[in-house]
Amino acid sequence: MRRFWLILALIPGFAANGLTKPPQELKFPQLQFSPPNVEQRILANGVTVYLLEDHELPIIQMTAQIRTGSMYEPADLTGLAALTGEL
C-alpha cells in the first residue's frame, strides 16, 4: 500500500491564513439566515400553491407534487400507480 503525504506548510499563504490550527481552535462568524417569505394560495379546484418570488434571474421554475400511489388506486386497476409513475 502506498502512502502519500501532503505537506501543507509549503503551500504559500496556508500558514498565514491560520489554517494550521487544530479544528477545535478554529473560529467562525455566527451564521445569519432568514428564511424567505413563502406565499400560500388555494386554487378553486382545491390545489394548494406555494409561491416564492426571486427577482434576481428571469427564470420561472415549477414543481408539482400530486398525492398518488398504490394506496389510492382501485382494486381492479392494480399496477396503475406504478405505470403512471414510470411515465
CSV table of C-alpha atoms in Angstrom, one decimal:
chain,number,residue,atom,x,y,z
A,1,MET,CA,0.0,0.0,0.0
A,2,ARG,CA,1.4,3.4,-1.0
A,3,ARG,CA,1.0,6.4,1.3
A,4,PHE,CA,1.0,10.0,0.1
A,5,TRP,CA,1.8,12.9,2.3
A,6,LEU,CA,0.6,16.3,1.6
A,7,ILE,CA,2.9,19.0,3.1
A,8,LEU,CA,0.6,21.9,3.6
A,9,ALA,CA,3.2,24.1,5.2
A,10,LEU,CA,4.9,24.5,1.8
A,11,ILE,CA,1.8,26.0,0.2
A,12,PRO,CA,2.1,29.8,0.0
A,13,GLY,CA,-0.3,31.5,2.3
A,14,PHE,CA,-1.5,28.4,4.1
A,15,ALA,CA,0.1,29.1,7.4
A,16,ALA,CA,-0.6,32.9,7.0
A,17,ASN,CA,-4.4,32.2,6.9
A,18,GLY,CA,-4.3,30.4,10.2
A,19,LEU,CA,-5.2,27.0,8.6
A,20,THR,CA,-2.6,25.2,10.6
A,21,LYS,CA,-4.6,25.3,13.8
A,22,PRO,CA,-6.4,22.2,15.1
A,23,PRO,CA,-10.1,22.2,14.2
A,24,GLN,CA,-11.1,22.8,17.8
A,25,GLU,CA,-9.4,26.1,17.8
A,26,LEU,CA,-10.9,27.5,14.6
A,27,LYS,CA,-13.4,30.3,15.0
A,28,PHE,CA,-16.1,31.1,12.5
A,29,PRO,CA,-18.6,34.1,12.4
A,30,GLN,CA,-22.1,33.5,13.6
A,31,LEU,CA,-24.3,32.1,10.7
A,32,GLN,CA,-27.1,34.6,9.8
A,33,PHE,CA,-30.1,33.0,8.0
A,34,SER,CA,-33.5,34.4,7.5
A,35,PRO,CA,-35.9,32.1,5.6
A,36,PRO,CA,-37.7,33.7,2.6
A,37,ASN,CA,-41.4,34.6,2.8
A,38,VAL,CA,-43.5,31.9,1.1
A,39,GLU,CA,-47.0,32.8,-0.1
A,40,GLN,CA,-49.7,30.1,0.1
A,41,ARG,CA,-52.8,30.2,-2.1
A,42,ILE,CA,-55.5,27.6,-2.6
A,43,LEU,CA,-57.0,27.5,-6.1
A,44,ALA,CA,-60.7,27.0,-6.9
A,45,ASN,CA,-60.1,23.3,-7.6
A,46,GLY,CA,-58.6,22.8,-4.2
A,47,VAL,CA,-54.9,22.6,-5.3
A,48,THR,CA,-52.5,24.3,-2.8
A,49,VAL,CA,-49.9,26.5,-4.5
A,50,TYR,CA,-46.8,27.9,-2.7
A,51,LEU,CA,-45.2,31.0,-4.3
A,52,LEU,CA,-41.6,32.1,-3.7
A,53,GLU,CA,-40.5,35.1,-5.8
A,54,ASP,CA,-36.9,35.8,-6.6
A,55,HIS,CA,-36.3,38.7,-9.0
A,56,GLU,CA,-32.5,38.1,-9.4
A,57,LEU,CA,-32.9,36.0,-12.6
A,58,PRO,CA,-35.6,35.9,-15.2
A,59,ILE,CA,-36.4,32.3,-14.6
A,60,ILE,CA,-39.7,30.5,-13.7
A,61,GLN,CA,-39.4,27.1,-12.0
A,62,MET,CA,-42.4,25.0,-11.2
A,63,THR,CA,-42.6,21.7,-9.2
A,64,ALA,CA,-45.8,19.8,-8.7
A,65,GLN,CA,-46.4,17.1,-6.1
A,66,ILE,CA,-49.6,15.1,-6.5
A,67,ARG,CA,-51.0,12.7,-3.9
A,68,THR,CA,-50.8,9.4,-5.8
A,69,GLY,CA,-49.6,5.9,-5.2
A,70,SER,CA,-50.9,2.4,-4.9
A,71,MET,CA,-52.9,3.2,-1.8
A,72,TYR,CA,-55.2,5.4,-3.9
A,73,GLU,CA,-55.7,3.0,-6.9
A,74,PRO,CA,-58.9,0.9,-7.1
A,75,ALA,CA,-58.5,-2.9,-6.6
A,76,ASP,CA,-59.5,-3.6,-10.2
A,77,LEU,CA,-56.7,-1.4,-11.5
A,78,THR,CA,-53.7,-2.9,-9.7
A,79,GLY,CA,-50.5,-1.5,-11.1
A,80,LEU,CA,-51.9,1.7,-12.4
A,81,ALA,CA,-49.9,3.8,-9.9
A,82,ALA,CA,-46.7,2.1,-10.9
A,83,LEU,CA,-47.4,2.6,-14.6
A,84,THR,CA,-48.3,6.3,-14.1
A,85,GLY,CA,-45.1,6.8,-12.1
A,86,GLU,CA,-43.0,5.4,-14.9
A,87,LEU,CA,-44.5,7.7,-17.4
